mmCIF file of C-alpha atoms and ligand atoms in Angstrom:
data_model
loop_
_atom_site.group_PDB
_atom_site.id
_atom_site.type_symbol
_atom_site.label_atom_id
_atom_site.label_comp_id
_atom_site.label_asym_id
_atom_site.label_seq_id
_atom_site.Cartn_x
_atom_site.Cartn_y
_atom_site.Cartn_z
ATOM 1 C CA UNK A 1 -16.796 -12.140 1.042
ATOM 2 C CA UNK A 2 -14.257 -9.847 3.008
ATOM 3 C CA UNK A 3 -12.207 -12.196 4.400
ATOM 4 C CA UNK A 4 -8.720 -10.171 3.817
ATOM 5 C CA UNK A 5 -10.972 -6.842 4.943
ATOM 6 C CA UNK A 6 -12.317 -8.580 7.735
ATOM 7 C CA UNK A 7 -8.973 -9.949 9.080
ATOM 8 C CA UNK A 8 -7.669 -6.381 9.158
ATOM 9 C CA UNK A 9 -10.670 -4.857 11.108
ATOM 10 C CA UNK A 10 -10.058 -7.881 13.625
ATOM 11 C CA UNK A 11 -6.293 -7.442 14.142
ATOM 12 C CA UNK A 12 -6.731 -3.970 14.823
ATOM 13 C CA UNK A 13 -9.663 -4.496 17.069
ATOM 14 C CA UNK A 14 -7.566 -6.844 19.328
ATOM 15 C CA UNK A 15 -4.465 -4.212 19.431
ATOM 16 C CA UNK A 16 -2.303 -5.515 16.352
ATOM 17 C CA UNK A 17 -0.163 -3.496 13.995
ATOM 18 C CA UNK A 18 -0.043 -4.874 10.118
ATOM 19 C CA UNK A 19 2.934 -4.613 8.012
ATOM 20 C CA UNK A 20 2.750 -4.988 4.403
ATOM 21 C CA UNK A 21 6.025 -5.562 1.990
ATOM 22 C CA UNK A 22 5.890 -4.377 -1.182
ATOM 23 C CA UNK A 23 6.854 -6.262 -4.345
ATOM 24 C CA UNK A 24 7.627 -4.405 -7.526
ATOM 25 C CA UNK A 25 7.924 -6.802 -10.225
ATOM 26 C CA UNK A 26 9.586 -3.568 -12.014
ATOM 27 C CA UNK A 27 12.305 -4.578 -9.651
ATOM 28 C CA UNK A 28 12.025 -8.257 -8.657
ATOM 29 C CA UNK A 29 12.864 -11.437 -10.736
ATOM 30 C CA UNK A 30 10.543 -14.155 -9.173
ATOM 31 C CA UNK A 31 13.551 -16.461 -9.895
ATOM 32 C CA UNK A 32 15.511 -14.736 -7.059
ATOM 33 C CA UNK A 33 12.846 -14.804 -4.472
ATOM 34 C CA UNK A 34 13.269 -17.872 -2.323
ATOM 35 C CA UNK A 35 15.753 -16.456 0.291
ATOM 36 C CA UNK A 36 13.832 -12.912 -0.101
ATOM 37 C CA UNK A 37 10.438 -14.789 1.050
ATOM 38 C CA UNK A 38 12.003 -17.123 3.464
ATOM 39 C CA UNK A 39 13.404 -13.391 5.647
ATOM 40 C CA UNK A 40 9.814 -12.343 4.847
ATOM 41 C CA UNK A 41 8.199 -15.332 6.450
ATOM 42 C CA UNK A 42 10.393 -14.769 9.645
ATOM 43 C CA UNK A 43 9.553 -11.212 10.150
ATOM 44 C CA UNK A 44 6.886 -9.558 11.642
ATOM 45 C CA UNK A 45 5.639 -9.073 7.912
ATOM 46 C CA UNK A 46 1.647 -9.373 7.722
ATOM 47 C CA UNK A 47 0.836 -9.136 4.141
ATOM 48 C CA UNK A 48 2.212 -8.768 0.809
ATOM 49 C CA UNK A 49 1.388 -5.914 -1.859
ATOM 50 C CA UNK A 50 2.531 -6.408 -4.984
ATOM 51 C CA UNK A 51 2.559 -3.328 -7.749
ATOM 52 C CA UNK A 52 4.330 -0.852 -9.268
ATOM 53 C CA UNK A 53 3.926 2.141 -11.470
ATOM 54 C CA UNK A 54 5.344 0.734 -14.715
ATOM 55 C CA UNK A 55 4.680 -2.633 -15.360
ATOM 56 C CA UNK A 56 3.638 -4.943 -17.466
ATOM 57 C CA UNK A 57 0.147 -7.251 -16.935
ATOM 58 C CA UNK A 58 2.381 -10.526 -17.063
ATOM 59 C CA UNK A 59 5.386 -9.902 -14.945
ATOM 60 C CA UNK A 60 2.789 -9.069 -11.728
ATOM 61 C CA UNK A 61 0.912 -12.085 -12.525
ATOM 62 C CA UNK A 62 4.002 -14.378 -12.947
ATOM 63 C CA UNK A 63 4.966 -12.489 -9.882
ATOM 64 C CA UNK A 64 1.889 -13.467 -7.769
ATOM 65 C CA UNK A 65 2.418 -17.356 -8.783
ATOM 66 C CA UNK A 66 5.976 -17.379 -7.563
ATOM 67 C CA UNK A 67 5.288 -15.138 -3.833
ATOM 68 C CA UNK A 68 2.472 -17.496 -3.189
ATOM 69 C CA UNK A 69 4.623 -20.621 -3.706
ATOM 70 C CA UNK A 70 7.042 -18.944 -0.893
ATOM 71 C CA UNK A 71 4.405 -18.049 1.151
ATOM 72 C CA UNK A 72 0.673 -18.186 3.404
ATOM 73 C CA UNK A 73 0.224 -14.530 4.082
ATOM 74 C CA UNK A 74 -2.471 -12.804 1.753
ATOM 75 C CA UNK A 75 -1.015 -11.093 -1.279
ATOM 76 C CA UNK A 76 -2.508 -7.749 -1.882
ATOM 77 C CA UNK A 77 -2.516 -6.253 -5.353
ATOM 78 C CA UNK A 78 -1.460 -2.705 -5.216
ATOM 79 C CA UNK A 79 -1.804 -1.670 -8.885
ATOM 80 C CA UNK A 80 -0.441 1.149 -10.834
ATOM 81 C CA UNK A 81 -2.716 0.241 -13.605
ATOM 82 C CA UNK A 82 -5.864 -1.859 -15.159
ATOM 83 C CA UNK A 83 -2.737 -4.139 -16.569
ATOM 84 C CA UNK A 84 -1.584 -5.492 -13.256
ATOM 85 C CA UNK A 85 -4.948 -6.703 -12.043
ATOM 86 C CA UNK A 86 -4.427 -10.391 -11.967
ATOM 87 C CA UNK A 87 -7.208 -13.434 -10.100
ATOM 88 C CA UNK A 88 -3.932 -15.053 -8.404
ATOM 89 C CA UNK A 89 -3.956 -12.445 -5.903
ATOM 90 C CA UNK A 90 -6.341 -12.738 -3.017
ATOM 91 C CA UNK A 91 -7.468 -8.966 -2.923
ATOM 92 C CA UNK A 92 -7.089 -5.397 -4.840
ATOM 93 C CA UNK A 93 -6.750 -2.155 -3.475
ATOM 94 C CA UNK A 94 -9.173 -0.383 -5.517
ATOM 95 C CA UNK A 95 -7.045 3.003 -5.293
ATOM 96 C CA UNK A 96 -8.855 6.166 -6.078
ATOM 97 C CA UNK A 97 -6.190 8.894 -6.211
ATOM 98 C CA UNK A 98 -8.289 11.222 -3.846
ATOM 99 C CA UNK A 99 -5.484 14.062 -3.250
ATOM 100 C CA UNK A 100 -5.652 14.808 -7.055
ATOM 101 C CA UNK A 101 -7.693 15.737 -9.159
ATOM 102 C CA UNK A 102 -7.362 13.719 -12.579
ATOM 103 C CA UNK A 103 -10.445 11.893 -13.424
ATOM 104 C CA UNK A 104 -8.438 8.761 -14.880
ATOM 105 C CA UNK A 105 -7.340 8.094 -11.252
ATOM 106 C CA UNK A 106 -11.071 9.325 -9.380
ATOM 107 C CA UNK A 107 -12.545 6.583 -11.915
ATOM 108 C CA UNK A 108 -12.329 6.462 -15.532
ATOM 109 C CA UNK A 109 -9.485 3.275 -14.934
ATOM 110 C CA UNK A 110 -11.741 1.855 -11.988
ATOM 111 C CA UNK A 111 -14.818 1.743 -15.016
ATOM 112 C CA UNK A 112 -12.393 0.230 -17.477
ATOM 113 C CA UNK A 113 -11.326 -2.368 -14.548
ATOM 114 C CA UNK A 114 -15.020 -3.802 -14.051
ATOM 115 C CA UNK A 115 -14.919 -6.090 -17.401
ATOM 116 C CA UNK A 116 -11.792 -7.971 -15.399
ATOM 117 C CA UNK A 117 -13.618 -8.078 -12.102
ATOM 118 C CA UNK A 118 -17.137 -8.270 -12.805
ATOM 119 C CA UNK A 119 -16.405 -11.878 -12.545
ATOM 120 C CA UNK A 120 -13.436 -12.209 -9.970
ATOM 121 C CA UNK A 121 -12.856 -13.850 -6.571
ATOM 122 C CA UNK A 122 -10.683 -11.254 -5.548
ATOM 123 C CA UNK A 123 -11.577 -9.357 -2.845
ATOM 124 C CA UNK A 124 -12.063 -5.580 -3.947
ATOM 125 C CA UNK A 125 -11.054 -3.580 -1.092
ATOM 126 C CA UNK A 126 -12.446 0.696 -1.877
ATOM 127 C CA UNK A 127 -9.239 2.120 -0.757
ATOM 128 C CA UNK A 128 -8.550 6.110 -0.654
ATOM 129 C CA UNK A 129 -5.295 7.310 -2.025
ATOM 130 C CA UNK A 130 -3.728 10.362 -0.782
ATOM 131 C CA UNK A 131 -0.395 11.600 -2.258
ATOM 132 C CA UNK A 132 1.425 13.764 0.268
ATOM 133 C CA UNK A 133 4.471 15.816 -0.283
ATOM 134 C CA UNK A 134 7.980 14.342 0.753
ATOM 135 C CA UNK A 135 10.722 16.294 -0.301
ATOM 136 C CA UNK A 136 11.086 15.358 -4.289
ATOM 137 C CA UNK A 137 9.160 13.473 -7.186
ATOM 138 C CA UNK A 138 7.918 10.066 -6.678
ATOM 139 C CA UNK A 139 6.920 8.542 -9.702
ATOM 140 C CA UNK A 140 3.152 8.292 -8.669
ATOM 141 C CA UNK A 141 2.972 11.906 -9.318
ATOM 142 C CA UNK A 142 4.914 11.822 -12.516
ATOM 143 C CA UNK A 143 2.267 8.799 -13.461
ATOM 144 C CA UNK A 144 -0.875 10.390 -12.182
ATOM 145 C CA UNK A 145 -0.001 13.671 -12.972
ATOM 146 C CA UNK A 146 -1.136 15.100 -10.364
ATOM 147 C CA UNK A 147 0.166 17.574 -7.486
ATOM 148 C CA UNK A 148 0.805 15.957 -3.406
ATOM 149 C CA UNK A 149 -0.746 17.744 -1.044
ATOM 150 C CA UNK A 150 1.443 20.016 0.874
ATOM 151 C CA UNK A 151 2.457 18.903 4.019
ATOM 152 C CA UNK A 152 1.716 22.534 5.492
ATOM 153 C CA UNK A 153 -1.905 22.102 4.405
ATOM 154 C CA UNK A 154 -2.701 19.789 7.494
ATOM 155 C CA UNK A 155 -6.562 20.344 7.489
ATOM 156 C CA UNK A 156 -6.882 19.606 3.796
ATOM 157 C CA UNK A 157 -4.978 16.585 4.400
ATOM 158 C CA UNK A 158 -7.514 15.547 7.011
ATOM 159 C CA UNK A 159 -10.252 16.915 5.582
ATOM 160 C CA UNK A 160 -9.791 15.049 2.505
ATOM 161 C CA UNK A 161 -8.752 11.308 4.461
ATOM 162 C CA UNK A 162 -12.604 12.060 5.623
ATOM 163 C CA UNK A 163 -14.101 12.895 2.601
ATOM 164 C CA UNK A 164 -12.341 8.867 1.459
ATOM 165 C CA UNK A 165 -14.211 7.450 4.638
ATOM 166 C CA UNK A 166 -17.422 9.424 3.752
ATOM 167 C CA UNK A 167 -17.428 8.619 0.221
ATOM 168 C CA UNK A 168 -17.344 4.902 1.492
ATOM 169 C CA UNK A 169 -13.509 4.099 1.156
ATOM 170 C CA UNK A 170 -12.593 0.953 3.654
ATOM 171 C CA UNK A 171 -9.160 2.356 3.826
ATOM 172 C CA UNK A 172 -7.177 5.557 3.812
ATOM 173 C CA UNK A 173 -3.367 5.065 2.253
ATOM 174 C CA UNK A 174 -1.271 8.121 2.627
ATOM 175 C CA UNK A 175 1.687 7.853 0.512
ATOM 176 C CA UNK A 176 4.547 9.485 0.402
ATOM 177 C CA UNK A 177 5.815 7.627 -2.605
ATOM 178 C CA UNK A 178 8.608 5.021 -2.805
ATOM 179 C CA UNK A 179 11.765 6.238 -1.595
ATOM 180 C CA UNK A 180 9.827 9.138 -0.123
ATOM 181 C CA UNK A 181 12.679 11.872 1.421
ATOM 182 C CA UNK A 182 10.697 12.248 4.132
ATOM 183 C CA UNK A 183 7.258 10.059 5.562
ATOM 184 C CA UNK A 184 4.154 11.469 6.332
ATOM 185 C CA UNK A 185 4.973 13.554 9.166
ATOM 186 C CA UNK A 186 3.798 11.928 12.315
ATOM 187 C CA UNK A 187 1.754 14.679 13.580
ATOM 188 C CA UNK A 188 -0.532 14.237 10.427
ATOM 189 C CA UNK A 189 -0.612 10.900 10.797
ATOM 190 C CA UNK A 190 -2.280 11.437 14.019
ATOM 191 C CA UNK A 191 -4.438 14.009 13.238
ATOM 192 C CA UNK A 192 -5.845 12.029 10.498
ATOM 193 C CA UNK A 193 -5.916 8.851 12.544
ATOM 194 C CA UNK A 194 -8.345 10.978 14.836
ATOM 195 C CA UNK A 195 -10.752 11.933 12.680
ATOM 196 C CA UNK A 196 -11.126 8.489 10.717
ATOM 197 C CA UNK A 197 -13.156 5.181 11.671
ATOM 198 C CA UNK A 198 -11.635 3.393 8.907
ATOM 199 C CA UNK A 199 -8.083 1.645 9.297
ATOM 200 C CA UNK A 200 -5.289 3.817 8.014
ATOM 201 C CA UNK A 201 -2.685 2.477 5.969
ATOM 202 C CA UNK A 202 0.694 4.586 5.588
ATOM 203 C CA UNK A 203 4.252 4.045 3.507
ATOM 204 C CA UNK A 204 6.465 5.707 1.609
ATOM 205 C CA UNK A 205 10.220 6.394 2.765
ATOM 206 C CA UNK A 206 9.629 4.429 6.265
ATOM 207 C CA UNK A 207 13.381 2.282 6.381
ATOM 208 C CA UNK A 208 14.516 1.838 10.332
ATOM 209 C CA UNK A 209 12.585 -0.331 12.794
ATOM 210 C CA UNK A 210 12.642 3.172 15.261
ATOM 211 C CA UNK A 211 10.447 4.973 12.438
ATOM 212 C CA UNK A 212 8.671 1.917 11.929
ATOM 213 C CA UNK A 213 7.777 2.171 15.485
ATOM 214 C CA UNK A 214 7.239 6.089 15.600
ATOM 215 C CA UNK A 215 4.520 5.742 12.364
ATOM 216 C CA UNK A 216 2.161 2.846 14.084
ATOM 217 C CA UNK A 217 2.432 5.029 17.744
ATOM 218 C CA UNK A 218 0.857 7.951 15.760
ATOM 219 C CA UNK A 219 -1.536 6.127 14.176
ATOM 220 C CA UNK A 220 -0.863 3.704 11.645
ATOM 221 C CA UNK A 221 -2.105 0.295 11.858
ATOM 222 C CA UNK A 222 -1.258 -0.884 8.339
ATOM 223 C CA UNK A 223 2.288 0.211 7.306
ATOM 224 C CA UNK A 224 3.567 -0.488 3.854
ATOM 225 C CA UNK A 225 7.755 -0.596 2.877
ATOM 226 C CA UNK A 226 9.292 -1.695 -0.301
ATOM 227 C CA UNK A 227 12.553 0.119 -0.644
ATOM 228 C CA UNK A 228 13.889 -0.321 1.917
ATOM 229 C CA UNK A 229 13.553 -4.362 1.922
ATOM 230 C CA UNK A 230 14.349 -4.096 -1.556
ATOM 231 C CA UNK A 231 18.224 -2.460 -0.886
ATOM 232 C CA UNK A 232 18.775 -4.672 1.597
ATOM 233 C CA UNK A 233 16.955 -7.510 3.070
ATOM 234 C CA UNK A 234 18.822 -7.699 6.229
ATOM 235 C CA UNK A 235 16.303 -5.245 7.758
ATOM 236 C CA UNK A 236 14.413 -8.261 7.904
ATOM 237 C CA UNK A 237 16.363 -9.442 10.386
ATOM 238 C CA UNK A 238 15.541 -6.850 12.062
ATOM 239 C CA UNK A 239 11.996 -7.315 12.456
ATOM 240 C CA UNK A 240 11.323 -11.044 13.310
ATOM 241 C CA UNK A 241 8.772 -12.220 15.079
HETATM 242 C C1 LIG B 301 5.146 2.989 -1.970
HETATM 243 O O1 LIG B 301 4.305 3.273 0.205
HETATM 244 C C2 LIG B 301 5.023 2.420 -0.605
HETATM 245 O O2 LIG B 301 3.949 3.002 -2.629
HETATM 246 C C3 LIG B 301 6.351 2.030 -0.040
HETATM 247 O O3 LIG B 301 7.313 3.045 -0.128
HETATM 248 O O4 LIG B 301 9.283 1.977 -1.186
HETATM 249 O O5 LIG B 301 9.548 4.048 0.181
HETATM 250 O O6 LIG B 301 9.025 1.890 1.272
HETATM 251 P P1 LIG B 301 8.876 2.708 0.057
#
């Protein structure tokens, strides 16, 4: 069943824009949540992504446990690794790193995955990753080892969200990387929006409500932001429903 899936493809078919927070439990103690979730709850917020690019399998799923406790919006697991897979979420971005070209991140992890899914209730959502330049390092390319695509390069950009949707991805993610310089400049956004049928996720260095606002007009309908929630949760406030 793709009842997380289906729910997106639904909001965005009436109009909606999503907004996922992300959780690093690199970052977060679950102990200090409760005030975190109850700003979350309030806010426009839609779902809840929960991941990082070093950590360990127990701290996500000890993680998990404590958001859902705080909260009834789906948690989404947004793994850097096989380790953080855990059944207490409610779905899994299956990310294939599409914008590189390492083979761990096309599939050799997603093969070594299947002995903790095979028999899973979480909903296993194809999603195609696309690293895109921002201005410095982000630790997904330090991870992956692989290159972002240059933000001049605006037709490979495209060219390669469509080759996601054509290989049978359900969503296109382009990431900047946490605490991007600079988002995905809008005009790509747009341009890749165009050319897709599938619902576009984007994040990575979004941190006001005006470029919040500026992303979903070009395109986005799923928007993901940790950092800035994580510095300071007042922007919260900002956001309520
Ligand atoms: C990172 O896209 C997400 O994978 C969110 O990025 O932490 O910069 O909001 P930020």
């Amino acid at each position: 069943m793709k009842i997380i899936y289906n729910n997106i493809l639904s909001s965005i078919s009436n109009g909606e824009k999503l907004l996922a927070v992300l959780i690093d439990p690199d970052k977060t103690k679950p102990e200090g949540l409760s005030g975190f979730m109850q700003k979350l709850n309030q806010s426009i917020a839609t779902h809840i992504f929960v991941g990082g690019s070093a950590v360990d399998d127990e701290s996500t799923e000890i993680l998990v446990v404590e958001i859902k406790k705080h909260t009834t919006l789906p948690v989404v697991l947004f793994p850097g690794d096989i380790t953080q897979i855990t059944n207490k979420a409610d779905a899994l971005l299956f990310l294939s790193l599409i914008s590189g070209t390492n083979p761990s991140y096309l599939i050799s992890k997603h093969i070594k995955a299947v002995s903790k899914l095979r028999y899973s209730k979480l909903e296993v959502i194809p999603t195609g990753y696309i690293l895109i330049e921002n201005g410095r390092q982000t630790s997904v390319e330090k991870v992956t080892n692989t290159k972002p695509l240059p933000i001049e390069n605006v037709q490979q950009i495209i060219d390669t969200a469509k080759a996601g949707e054509l290989l049978g991805k359900q969503l296109i993610y382009l990431e900047a990387g946490s605490g991007a310089l600079h988002y995905v400049p809008l005009e790509i956004i747009s341009l890749v929006k165009q050319e897709l049928n599938i619902p576009l996720i984007v994040g990575g260095g979004i941190r006001t409500k005006k470029q919040l606002e500026d992303v979903y007009n070009s395109g986005a309908d799923l928007i993901v932001i940790g950092t800035a929630f994580e510095e300071d949760d007042s922007f919260f406030d900002e956001i309520k429903k």
